[in-house]
Structure formats: C-alpha cells, structure tokens
Short mmCIF file of C-alpha atoms in Angstrom, two decimals:
data_model
loop_
_atom_site.label_atom_id
_atom_site.label_comp_id
_atom_site.label_asym_id
_atom_site.label_seq_id
_atom_site.Cartn_x
_atom_site.Cartn_y
_atom_site.Cartn_z
CA MET A 165 13.28 12.30 16.33
CA LYS A 166 16.53 12.44 14.04
CA GLN A 167 17.39 15.50 11.47
CA SER A 168 16.75 13.38 8.55
CA PHE A 169 13.44 11.44 9.74
CA LEU A 170 11.13 11.71 7.05
CA TRP A 171 7.27 13.16 6.94
CA GLY A 172 5.21 13.40 4.14
CA GLY A 173 2.59 11.19 3.15
CA SER A 174 1.66 8.55 0.28
CA ILE A 175 -0.99 8.37 -2.47
CA SER A 176 -0.91 5.64 -5.45
CA ALA A 177 -1.24 6.03 -9.05
CA HIS A 178 -4.67 4.29 -9.32
CA GLN A 179 -6.36 6.21 -7.09
CA CYS A 180 -5.10 9.96 -7.84
CA GLU A 181 -4.07 9.99 -11.20
CA GLY A 182 -7.11 9.49 -13.60
CA ALA A 183 -6.36 9.98 -17.02
CA TYR A 184 -7.11 6.65 -17.60
CA ASN A 185 -7.09 6.19 -21.39
CA GLU A 186 -4.14 9.26 -21.46
CA GLY A 187 -0.73 9.66 -22.31
CA GLY A 188 -0.64 6.46 -23.97
CA LYS A 189 -2.04 4.15 -21.18
CA GLY A 190 -3.43 0.82 -21.24
CA PRO A 191 -5.78 -0.84 -19.37
CA SER A 192 -5.48 -1.74 -16.18
CA ILE A 193 -7.45 -3.90 -13.70
CA MET A 194 -8.36 -0.94 -11.69
CA ASP A 195 -9.96 0.45 -14.45
CA TYR A 196 -12.71 -1.99 -14.71
CA VAL A 197 -13.87 -1.75 -11.30
CA GLY A 198 -16.65 0.57 -10.10
CA VAL A 199 -18.03 2.19 -6.75
CA GLY A 200 -19.03 0.56 -3.91
CA SER A 201 -19.71 1.32 -0.23
CA LYS A 202 -18.93 -0.17 3.20
CA ASP A 203 -22.03 -2.47 2.56
CA LYS A 204 -21.62 -3.00 -1.25
CA ILE A 205 -18.65 -4.97 -2.53
CA ARG A 206 -17.32 -2.99 -5.78
CA GLN A 207 -18.07 -4.64 -8.98
CA VAL A 208 -15.47 -5.94 -11.29
CA TYR A 209 -16.73 -5.41 -15.09
CA SER A 210 -15.26 -7.81 -18.04
CA HIS A 211 -15.41 -4.31 -20.32
CA ILE A 212 -16.05 -0.85 -19.93
CA GLU A 213 -19.93 -0.22 -19.54
CA GLU A 214 -21.88 2.97 -20.23
CA GLY A 215 -23.67 4.49 -17.12
CA VAL A 216 -21.15 2.82 -14.76
CA VAL A 217 -19.10 5.01 -12.03
CA TYR A 218 -15.59 3.95 -12.51
CA PRO A 219 -13.77 6.34 -9.73
CA ASN A 220 -10.48 5.48 -11.05
CA HIS A 221 -10.81 6.72 -14.43
CA THR A 222 -10.79 10.32 -12.89
CA GLY A 223 -9.03 9.67 -9.62
CA ILE A 224 -8.26 13.34 -8.36
CA ASP A 225 -6.90 14.46 -11.84
CA PHE A 226 -3.60 13.99 -10.33
CA TYR A 227 -2.21 13.77 -13.89
CA HIS A 228 -3.21 17.04 -14.83
CA ARG A 229 -2.76 18.68 -10.80
CA TYR A 230 0.22 17.39 -9.54
CA LYS A 231 2.12 21.03 -9.38
CA GLU A 232 -0.59 22.15 -7.40
CA ASP A 233 -0.93 19.57 -5.19
CA ILE A 234 3.10 18.92 -4.40
CA ALA A 235 2.94 22.80 -3.87
CA LEU A 236 0.31 22.21 -1.26
CA PHE A 237 2.58 18.74 -0.05
CA ALA A 238 5.54 21.68 0.15
CA GLU A 239 3.71 24.21 1.89
CA MET A 240 2.89 21.99 4.68
CA GLY A 241 6.71 21.02 5.09
CA PHE A 242 6.75 17.32 3.36
CA THR A 243 10.43 15.89 3.21
CA ALA A 244 9.27 12.87 1.71
CA LEU A 245 6.42 11.41 -0.76
CA ARG A 246 5.51 8.51 -1.82
CA ILE A 247 3.90 7.47 -4.80
CA SER A 248 3.51 4.92 -7.27
CA ILE A 249 4.25 4.30 -11.04
CA ASP A 250 1.40 2.38 -13.21
CA TRP A 251 2.99 -0.11 -15.04
CA SER A 252 -0.02 0.14 -17.61
CA ARG A 253 1.89 3.85 -18.15
CA ILE A 254 5.06 1.98 -18.73
CA TYR A 255 4.38 -0.68 -20.48
CA PRO A 256 0.14 -0.44 -21.73
CA GLN A 257 -0.17 -3.95 -22.55
CA GLY A 258 2.51 -5.32 -19.86
CA ASP A 259 4.58 -7.34 -22.65
CA ASP A 260 5.09 -4.54 -24.85
CA VAL A 261 8.77 -4.87 -27.19
CA VAL A 262 9.42 -1.40 -25.93
CA PRO A 263 7.86 1.03 -23.19
CA ASN A 264 5.75 3.68 -24.25
CA GLN A 265 8.08 7.27 -23.86
CA GLU A 266 5.24 9.25 -22.63
CA GLY A 267 4.40 7.47 -19.41
CA LEU A 268 8.04 7.51 -18.47
CA ASN A 269 8.06 11.44 -19.06
CA PHE A 270 5.01 12.07 -17.10
CA TYR A 271 6.78 10.38 -14.02
CA HIS A 272 9.94 12.60 -14.64
CA LYS A 273 8.35 15.65 -13.95
CA VAL A 274 6.38 14.52 -10.98
CA ILE A 275 9.61 13.76 -9.65
CA ASP A 276 11.40 16.77 -11.12
CA GLU A 277 8.46 18.67 -9.20
CA LEU A 278 9.13 16.45 -5.86
CA ILE A 279 12.61 17.48 -6.19
CA LYS A 280 12.36 21.21 -6.59
CA TYR A 281 10.96 21.38 -3.40
CA ASP A 282 13.28 19.18 -1.57
CA ILE A 283 10.60 16.56 -1.41
CA GLU A 284 12.13 12.80 -1.19
CA PRO A 285 10.32 10.92 -3.86
CA ILE A 286 9.86 7.66 -2.84
CA VAL A 287 8.56 5.04 -5.81
CA THR A 288 6.07 2.30 -5.32
CA LEU A 289 6.69 0.06 -8.00
CA TYR A 290 3.54 -1.89 -7.66
CA HIS A 291 0.26 -0.41 -6.04
CA PHE A 292 -2.19 -3.08 -7.66
CA GLU A 293 -1.83 -1.51 -11.04
CA ILE A 294 -1.17 -4.80 -13.30
CA PRO A 295 -2.15 -4.35 -16.98
CA ILE A 296 -5.53 -6.27 -17.75
CA HIS A 297 -3.64 -8.32 -20.29
CA ILE A 298 -1.01 -9.59 -17.95
CA VAL A 299 -4.25 -11.22 -16.34
CA HIS A 300 -5.84 -12.08 -19.48
CA GLN A 301 -3.25 -13.71 -21.23
CA TYR A 302 -0.79 -15.21 -18.37
CA GLN A 303 -3.33 -15.20 -15.39
CA SER A 304 -1.55 -12.50 -13.54
CA TRP A 305 0.84 -13.40 -10.22
CA TYR A 306 -0.33 -17.20 -10.76
CA ASN A 307 1.71 -17.41 -13.95
CA ARG A 308 5.59 -17.45 -13.10
CA GLN A 309 5.91 -15.59 -16.64
CA THR A 310 4.61 -12.47 -14.91
CA ILE A 311 7.80 -12.67 -12.94
CA ASP A 312 9.93 -11.85 -15.94
CA LEU A 313 7.49 -9.03 -17.10
CA PHE A 314 7.50 -7.38 -13.95
CA VAL A 315 11.32 -7.41 -13.48
CA ARG A 316 11.47 -5.85 -16.69
CA TYR A 317 9.60 -3.10 -16.03
CA CYS A 318 11.03 -2.26 -13.12
CA GLN A 319 14.69 -2.37 -14.65
CA THR A 320 13.12 -0.25 -17.61
CA VAL A 321 11.80 2.16 -14.70
CA MET A 322 15.10 2.36 -12.45
CA LYS A 323 17.58 2.85 -14.83
CA SER A 324 15.07 5.64 -16.30
CA LEU A 325 15.26 7.40 -12.99
CA LYS A 326 18.72 6.56 -12.19
CA GLY A 327 19.61 9.63 -10.33
CA LYS A 328 16.50 10.96 -9.25
CA VAL A 329 15.14 8.08 -6.71
CA LYS A 330 16.87 6.30 -4.15
CA ARG A 331 14.31 4.77 -2.33
CA TRP A 332 12.32 1.53 -3.89
CA ILE A 333 9.30 0.05 -2.68
CA THR A 334 8.58 -3.12 -4.93
CA PHE A 335 5.03 -4.30 -3.62
CA ASN A 336 2.35 -2.95 -1.85
CA GLU A 337 0.60 -5.04 0.92
CA MET A 338 0.71 -8.46 -1.41
CA ASN A 339 0.45 -10.07 2.09
CA HIS A 340 -3.08 -9.76 2.08
CA ILE A 341 -3.49 -12.68 -0.80
CA ASP A 342 -4.40 -14.89 1.69
CA LEU A 343 -7.30 -12.75 3.82
CA ASP A 344 -9.80 -14.73 5.46
CA SER A 345 -12.73 -12.40 5.59
CA PRO A 346 -15.71 -11.28 3.60
CA TYR A 347 -13.39 -9.28 1.43
CA SER A 348 -11.14 -11.92 0.31
CA ASP A 349 -12.44 -12.01 -3.17
CA THR A 350 -12.20 -8.08 -3.31
CA PHE A 351 -8.80 -8.22 -2.33
CA THR A 352 -7.32 -10.88 -4.16
CA TYR A 353 -8.67 -8.84 -7.44
CA ILE A 354 -7.33 -5.43 -6.23
CA LEU A 355 -3.80 -7.02 -5.92
CA THR A 356 -3.49 -9.69 -8.86
CA GLY A 357 -6.89 -9.09 -11.08
CA LEU A 358 -7.73 -12.60 -10.25
CA ARG A 359 -10.40 -13.87 -7.51
CA CYS A 360 -9.65 -16.38 -5.18
CA SER A 361 -13.20 -17.98 -5.78
CA GLN A 362 -12.28 -18.46 -9.51
CA PHE A 363 -9.73 -21.23 -8.24
CA ASN A 364 -10.95 -24.72 -6.77
CA ASP A 365 -7.90 -24.59 -4.55
CA LYS A 366 -7.29 -21.46 -2.80
CA LYS A 367 -4.86 -22.50 -0.59
CA GLU A 368 -2.53 -23.57 -4.10
CA PHE A 369 -3.69 -20.31 -5.54
CA GLU A 370 -2.32 -18.04 -2.43
CA ALA A 371 0.97 -20.19 -2.52
CA ARG A 372 1.89 -19.69 -6.42
CA VAL A 373 0.90 -16.20 -6.14
CA SER A 374 2.81 -15.54 -2.88
CA TYR A 375 5.82 -17.44 -4.05
CA HIS A 376 5.96 -15.60 -7.36
CA ILE A 377 5.59 -12.50 -5.77
CA SER A 378 8.40 -12.94 -3.33
CA LEU A 379 10.65 -14.07 -6.20
CA ALA A 380 9.79 -11.17 -8.21
CA ASN A 381 10.78 -9.07 -5.29
CA ALA A 382 14.13 -10.63 -4.71
CA LYS A 383 15.23 -10.35 -8.34
CA VAL A 384 13.95 -6.76 -8.42
CA VAL A 385 16.25 -6.26 -5.13
CA LYS A 386 19.32 -7.26 -6.41
CA MET A 387 18.79 -5.73 -10.02
CA ALA A 388 18.40 -2.35 -8.17
CA HIS A 389 21.47 -3.01 -6.66
CA GLU A 390 23.37 -3.49 -9.52
CA ILE A 391 22.23 -0.66 -11.41
CA ASP A 392 22.81 1.73 -8.38
CA SER A 393 24.74 0.58 -5.38
CA SER A 394 23.16 3.56 -3.40
CA ASN A 395 19.71 2.25 -4.01
CA GLN A 396 17.94 1.27 -0.99
CA VAL A 397 14.89 -1.19 -1.75
CA GLY A 398 11.71 -1.95 0.35
CA CYS A 399 8.24 -3.99 0.49
CA VAL A 400 5.19 -2.63 2.10
CA PHE A 401 3.22 -5.05 4.22
CA GLY A 402 -0.33 -4.21 5.50
CA ILE A 403 0.35 -5.32 9.15
CA THR A 404 -2.81 -5.80 11.90
CA PRO A 405 -1.57 -7.08 15.21
CA PHE A 406 -4.45 -9.35 16.43
CA TYR A 407 -5.08 -9.61 20.43
CA PRO A 408 -6.26 -12.59 22.21
CA LYS A 409 -10.17 -12.18 23.03
CA THR A 410 -9.30 -13.51 26.33
CA CYS A 411 -6.47 -15.26 28.45
CA HIS A 412 -7.43 -18.67 27.52
CA PRO A 413 -4.22 -20.73 25.76
CA LEU A 414 -6.49 -21.45 22.67
CA ASP A 415 -7.22 -17.75 22.38
CA VAL A 416 -3.78 -16.59 22.71
CA MET A 417 -2.36 -19.28 20.46
CA LYS A 418 -4.89 -18.37 18.13
CA ALA A 419 -4.05 -14.80 18.24
CA PHE A 420 -0.39 -15.89 17.52
CA GLU A 421 -1.18 -17.63 14.43
CA ASP A 422 -3.41 -14.47 13.25
CA SER A 423 -0.78 -12.26 13.84
CA HIS A 424 1.82 -14.00 12.19
CA LYS A 425 -0.25 -15.80 9.00
CA ASP A 426 0.88 -13.47 6.57
CA LEU A 427 4.50 -12.64 7.81
CA TYR A 428 5.84 -15.68 6.26
CA GLN A 429 6.63 -13.62 3.05
CA LEU A 430 8.32 -10.96 5.09
CA ASP A 431 10.52 -13.70 6.33
CA ALA A 432 11.17 -14.67 2.58
CA MET A 433 12.64 -11.29 1.79
CA THR A 434 14.86 -10.42 4.79
CA LYS A 435 16.15 -14.13 5.36
CA GLY A 436 17.42 -14.86 2.29
CA GLU A 437 15.41 -18.17 1.63
CA TYR A 438 11.57 -18.88 1.18
CA PRO A 439 10.59 -20.03 4.50
CA LYS A 440 10.88 -24.21 5.49
CA TYR A 441 8.07 -23.77 7.76
CA LYS A 442 5.45 -22.64 4.61
CA LEU A 443 7.29 -25.16 1.85
CA LYS A 444 6.53 -28.05 4.65
CA GLU A 445 2.89 -26.74 5.06
CA TYR A 446 2.80 -26.71 1.23
CA GLN A 447 3.68 -30.18 1.16
CA LYS A 448 1.91 -31.43 3.50
CA LEU A 449 -1.69 -30.26 1.40
CA GLU A 450 0.32 -31.81 -1.71
CA ILE A 451 0.52 -28.23 -3.59
CA ASN A 452 4.04 -28.50 -6.11
CA LEU A 453 5.52 -24.97 -6.91
CA ASP A 454 7.82 -24.52 -9.46
CA ILE A 455 11.19 -23.75 -7.35
CA ARG A 456 14.17 -23.99 -9.37
CA SER A 457 17.56 -24.16 -8.05
CA GLU A 458 18.33 -20.28 -9.72
CA ASP A 459 15.62 -19.02 -7.03
CA ILE A 460 17.99 -19.99 -4.24
CA ASN A 461 20.40 -17.57 -4.95
CA ASP A 462 17.69 -14.93 -6.37
CA PHE A 463 16.73 -15.09 -2.42
CA GLN A 464 20.10 -14.75 -0.47
CA GLU A 465 20.94 -11.78 -3.08
CA GLY A 466 17.74 -9.87 -3.36
CA THR A 467 16.89 -9.48 0.33
CA ILE A 468 15.34 -6.03 1.00
CA ASP A 469 16.94 -2.99 2.69
CA PHE A 470 13.64 -1.58 4.92
CA ILE A 471 10.38 -2.89 6.05
CA GLY A 472 7.32 -0.64 4.77
CA VAL A 473 4.47 -0.59 7.31
CA ASN A 474 1.06 0.15 6.82
CA TYR A 475 -1.07 0.50 10.08
CA TYR A 476 -4.42 1.54 10.18
CA CYS A 477 -6.24 -0.57 12.91
CA SER A 478 -5.78 -4.04 15.55
CA GLU A 479 -8.30 -6.78 15.89
CA VAL A 480 -9.63 -9.37 17.96
CA SER A 481 -9.22 -13.62 17.55
CA SER A 482 -11.02 -16.11 19.09
CA PHE A 483 -10.56 -20.00 18.87
CA ASP A 484 -14.29 -20.01 19.03
CA ASP A 485 -14.60 -18.98 15.06
CA SER A 486 -17.92 -17.42 15.13
CA GLY A 487 -19.83 -13.68 14.55
CA GLU A 488 -19.16 -11.09 12.09
CA LYS A 489 -15.73 -10.45 10.70
CA ALA A 490 -13.75 -7.50 10.54
CA MET A 491 -11.80 -6.45 7.50
CA PHE A 492 -8.75 -8.65 8.17
CA GLY A 493 -10.49 -11.58 9.32
CA GLY A 494 -10.44 -11.47 12.94
CA TYR A 495 -13.24 -9.94 15.19
CA PHE A 496 -14.12 -6.33 16.67
CA ASN A 497 -12.51 -5.34 19.90
CA PRO A 498 -15.13 -3.82 22.38
CA TYR A 499 -12.92 -1.57 24.04
CA LEU A 500 -12.03 0.56 21.21
CA GLU A 501 -13.73 3.16 18.89
CA GLU A 502 -14.31 2.24 15.15
CA THR A 503 -14.88 4.51 12.14
CA LYS A 504 -17.93 4.59 9.99
CA TRP A 505 -16.36 1.97 7.86
CA GLY A 506 -15.43 -0.61 10.92
CA ILE A 507 -11.98 0.42 11.15
CA SER A 508 -10.63 0.30 15.08
CA ILE A 509 -8.63 2.92 16.36
CA ASP A 510 -5.75 1.74 17.95
CA PRO A 511 -2.82 4.28 18.73
CA ILE A 512 -0.75 1.41 20.62
CA GLY A 513 -1.23 -0.85 18.21
CA LEU A 514 1.53 1.04 16.14
CA ARG A 515 4.11 0.96 19.17
CA TYR A 516 3.37 -2.54 19.19
CA VAL A 517 3.61 -3.30 15.50
CA LEU A 518 6.93 -1.51 15.42
CA ASN A 519 8.22 -3.29 18.22
CA MET A 520 7.31 -6.41 16.83
CA LEU A 521 9.24 -5.80 13.81
CA ASP A 522 12.21 -4.28 14.92
CA ARG A 523 12.63 -7.16 17.48
CA TYR A 524 12.41 -9.69 14.36
CA TYR A 525 13.99 -8.09 11.68
CA HIS A 526 16.58 -5.42 12.92
CA LEU A 527 15.78 -3.57 9.54
CA PRO A 528 15.03 -0.02 9.35
CA ILE A 529 11.29 0.37 9.58
CA LEU A 530 9.58 3.06 7.25
CA ILE A 531 5.93 3.70 8.20
CA THR A 532 4.29 4.16 4.75
CA GLU A 533 0.38 4.76 5.67
CA ASN A 534 -1.11 5.39 8.43
CA GLY A 535 -4.52 7.65 8.70
CA ILE A 536 -8.24 7.51 8.93
CA GLY A 537 -10.94 7.86 6.36
CA LEU A 538 -13.55 10.24 7.95
CA ASN A 539 -16.97 11.35 6.13
CA GLU A 540 -16.34 15.24 5.90
CA LYS A 541 -18.20 18.13 4.79
CA VAL A 542 -17.28 21.70 3.56
CA GLU A 543 -19.25 24.38 5.91
CA ASP A 544 -18.66 27.97 4.89
CA GLY A 545 -15.80 27.02 3.08
CA TYR A 546 -13.93 25.30 5.56
CA ILE A 547 -13.50 21.41 7.06
CA HIS A 548 -13.00 21.33 10.65
CA ASP A 549 -11.75 17.60 10.91
CA LEU A 550 -10.85 17.60 14.44
CA SER A 551 -10.76 13.76 14.68
CA ARG A 552 -8.02 13.51 12.49
CA ILE A 553 -5.68 15.96 14.03
CA ASP A 554 -6.83 13.79 17.65
CA TYR A 555 -6.19 10.72 15.60
CA LEU A 556 -2.61 11.58 14.25
CA LYS A 557 -1.97 13.23 17.79
CA LYS A 558 -2.25 9.95 19.58
CA HIS A 559 -0.19 8.12 16.63
CA ILE A 560 2.40 9.77 16.23
CA ASN A 561 2.55 10.23 20.29
CA GLU A 562 3.19 6.26 20.72
CA LEU A 563 5.72 6.59 17.51
CA ASN A 564 7.43 8.71 19.40
CA LYS A 565 7.25 5.81 22.59
CA ALA A 566 8.55 3.55 20.07
CA ILE A 567 11.45 5.59 19.00
CA GLU A 568 12.87 7.24 22.32
CA GLU A 569 11.49 4.74 24.87
CA ASP A 570 12.14 1.27 23.09
CA SER A 571 14.69 2.25 20.60
CA VAL A 572 13.22 1.18 17.49
CA ASN A 573 14.89 2.15 13.99
CA CYS A 574 12.05 3.93 12.43
CA ILE A 575 12.90 6.26 9.92
CA GLY A 576 9.70 7.89 8.91
CA TYR A 577 5.94 8.92 9.03
CA LEU A 578 4.02 8.68 5.55
CA VAL A 579 0.42 9.45 6.03
CA TRP A 580 -2.24 8.03 3.88
CA GLY A 581 -3.08 10.29 1.73
CA PRO A 582 -2.24 13.50 2.40
CA ILE A 583 -4.93 14.84 0.09
CA ASP A 584 -8.30 13.00 -0.49
CA LEU A 585 -8.01 10.40 -3.02
CA VAL A 586 -10.91 7.38 -4.09
CA SER A 587 -10.85 4.65 -1.70
CA ALA A 588 -9.15 1.29 -3.08
CA THR A 589 -11.44 -0.57 -1.05
CA THR A 590 -14.92 0.67 -1.77
CA GLY A 591 -14.09 3.14 -4.56
CA GLU A 592 -15.54 6.16 -2.42
CA MET A 593 -14.59 9.56 -1.97
CA LYS A 594 -16.71 10.07 1.03
CA LYS A 595 -13.92 8.02 2.91
CA ARG A 596 -11.87 10.68 3.06
CA TYR A 597 -7.94 11.04 4.92
CA GLY A 598 -6.40 13.87 3.43
CA PHE A 599 -5.59 16.70 4.52
CA ILE A 600 -6.64 18.66 1.55
CA TYR A 601 -10.37 18.39 0.44
CA VAL A 602 -11.16 17.35 -3.28
CA ASP A 603 -14.20 18.86 -4.43
CA LYS A 604 -15.46 15.27 -6.01
CA ASP A 605 -18.26 12.84 -4.98
CA ASP A 606 -19.32 9.11 -5.06
CA GLU A 607 -20.39 9.81 -8.78
CA GLY A 608 -17.54 11.32 -10.17
CA LYS A 609 -19.12 15.09 -10.04
CA GLY A 610 -17.60 18.05 -8.70
CA THR A 611 -15.22 20.85 -9.65
CA TYR A 612 -12.04 19.14 -8.29
CA LYS A 613 -10.96 22.04 -6.12
CA ARG A 614 -8.65 21.37 -3.49
CA ILE A 615 -9.38 23.03 -0.12
CA LYS A 616 -7.28 23.14 2.76
CA LYS A 617 -8.39 21.85 5.76
CA ASP A 618 -7.75 22.21 9.71
CA SER A 619 -5.84 19.29 9.62
CA PHE A 620 -3.55 21.22 7.22
CA TYR A 621 -2.67 24.18 9.07
CA TRP A 622 -1.97 21.64 12.12
CA PHE A 623 0.37 19.40 10.34
CA LYS A 624 2.17 22.54 8.86
CA ASP A 625 2.49 23.80 12.54
CA PHE A 626 3.52 20.46 13.54
CA LEU A 627 6.20 20.37 10.89
CA SER A 628 7.58 24.08 11.36
CA GLN A 629 8.21 22.69 15.37
CA GLN A 630 9.58 19.74 14.10
CA LYS A 631 12.44 21.43 12.04
CA ARG A 632 13.30 24.37 14.46
CA SER A 633 13.59 21.53 17.11
CA HIS A 634 16.82 20.54 14.95
CA LYS A 635 17.95 23.96 14.65
#
C-alpha cells in the first residue's frame, strides 16, 4: 500500500447524530421511520406517533459525543473518516430562503475536530437525508425542481467548508432505485422518501428519479470544481456482483444483466453523457424524460474524479426466476456463508468488483463501505468479535491482491461503520458493525456508553503496522 492510502471508516448523519429536533434541524424522511428487523420491514409513519420507537431520533448521540468518538477513531490510527451532512440541518425545509447557520456551525466543529487529529474528512452530501417538505411539496427526486434545491444546498456547504474539505461525495447508493427484491419499497423510501408502489409505472418512476439524480451529480461536480479547483468529487455505488447459477448460457447472460443493470448511472457520471442505450430503453417503453439542451453540457463538464464503492456481498443469478430472493434481487449462494441477516460473506467478490470497475472506468476507486453486522453482547465488560476480525482480514487480503497483483488503482479502505449505529434497512441496533460498542438497544434504551471491542485493538495494531512499513 502507498503511504497516501486512506484507512478509516464511514458513518452517516441519520444513523449516528440523533438530536433530530435540535440545532434548528428540520424534519427529514428518516425521522418518520420506525424500528424493524430482518423479518419485519420498517414502517413509515405520516407523522410522529407517541409510543413508536424512531431509532434515528437519538441515533448514537454523535451530535453531542462527536469529540469522544473522533478521539477513539484517532486512537485506532484512522487517516480518513467519511461523514454525511444532513440537508435538513442546513436548509430545514429544503427550500428555505437562507441556510441554518447553527447547522453549518455543527459540521465545522466536527470537521475541525477531525483535522485536529490529522484525519481527512470526506463529506457525503446526500446519504438519505432529504427534508420531508421536499417530498410533500415537490415529490422528491421525481420532480426536476429538486435538482436546483440540491445544487443550492451543496453550494452553501462547499463554500462554507472551502479549504477544510477536499474530497466530496454527491450521493450514496442511489443505484438501488430499481432494486428487484422484497426490499424495493424500503430502499426507494430510504433513497427518496417515496415508495415505488405509489406509482403505476415503476419503470417511469425509476427513469425520472435516476435521470434527475445523475444530472444533479453532474451539476454539483461542475460547481465544486469552480468553487475550488482542488476539489475532488466522487459518487458512491453499492456494487453487488452476480454469479451465474450454472454455466448455462442463459444463466451467464442473466448474471451479466444483473451485474450491470444499475451501472448506467455510473456510465452517465464518468463518460460525459447520459447513456444512449438507457435512453433507447426508455423510448421503447414510451417513457418521456424532461431532457433539456443545457443538460448535454452539464454531463460533459460534470464527470466525477473518483468512484466510491460500498461492497458487502455477492448474489447468484438464474434465468429460471423462482425461489426466495436475497437483499439485492438475486439468490443465495450455497458455496458461501451468510450472516444472520442473510448477507453472504464473499471476500473474493471484493477483488472481482475492484477489477471490474478499474477495467471499465479507469478512475481511482475508494472503498467507502465494507463490514459485517453481528449480534453482539458484552461479556464481563468485553466484546470478543473474532468473526469481525476474520471477516476484515480476509477482505483486506483480497484488496491487497487487487492492488499488488492486479494493479487496481484503489486509494483507500473505509470500514462501515467504525462505531455501532442504527441500521438503515432494519432500524436495529443489534445489527452491529463497529469496532466500538454503543450501549443502546432496539428500543432506544441504554447508557450510550462506548466500549472498545477486540476488533478495536486488532485494527489499531494493523494500522500501526501499516504506518511502520512506510517509515
């Protein structure tokens, strides 16, 4: 690994911050979602109801405890932390005339704390935190007007943090807008505040939302380079490789289609135009998008500088479309172990994804999320998470192979999430990813005390070895 290689973690505002009604923050889409589980989809409420557990209202109280948490990340030896900024903290309604200075001040304090410890802040501008007013008033990303509101919000943040932040990420995992699985409605709500089942034509819904997001990305990238020529802007994609169930040619073709079905957004963000093959698909479906002449120039001048990758698992494809579907629309792989939440454990899949993206797009790649959710308990004051250590060792080993043997241009590895946080898909706390245990349960009860797990000390030692190897 190069000395400049980034090691650290990723968190998001809505899963960590809490303080949902403090500091001038407005209501966002995740403030209305209750707790769920692997077998119970999170329920979305039209208003805050008494007696319902809303996990994001308190998160892990990062809003008040960020100094403590950042000190722990620094102790491990992090060189980077990816955070997200909650749009509803900056513009509480989304279309306010002026920004909320108290919200901006909070993020300045967080970023200043990171810089104090020589931890590079990497800022995600949209990690599922859209003000609920934009959903009700504008229909979220289904409406082209949302693009202008988002660009204005990004401009406010980028100008305010100029000189402190150099790496920006526009969107997190918006490629899952067309997910073909039992979780489709959950994912589309998390991504947009809308549910695809609300729309008669789901393909038209996907087409409009995806086009508007891709165009918004281009506009923000172009603007970021104008604000500060040293800004580097990327977009994060949740990439799941699909393997053919058999060597039957139809299985192989289905696997190719499944692996590439949502890469059209990445094509749009890297190649300077919205892909013609996707527009032809829409034409065949008689879907008419609001495409304007100025969009062509925006796509040309707004290509991303790096690719962010969230990698968790692989799935299996079969042209015989039957059986229980996994999280991302494929099927379970009998050759792989699974977590209790039905996520396969496939370290080689990480190497596969890195190679695929490197060969297709020829851009630097930042692994923005990789990790395992485990149901853990404190035993005599300790958490012995040996399964996490084993998981990370195997994935980092495949990452090394991709870089050293395959010459993949990967610039960093960020673990999700370095501290236990609220699960976006289920709302649970017991689905724990962190090196640091947070004493909070699924009902929101607990002291919120931070406890170092065995993996904390392992990762600290690992990063110390990396540092020594470059002296």
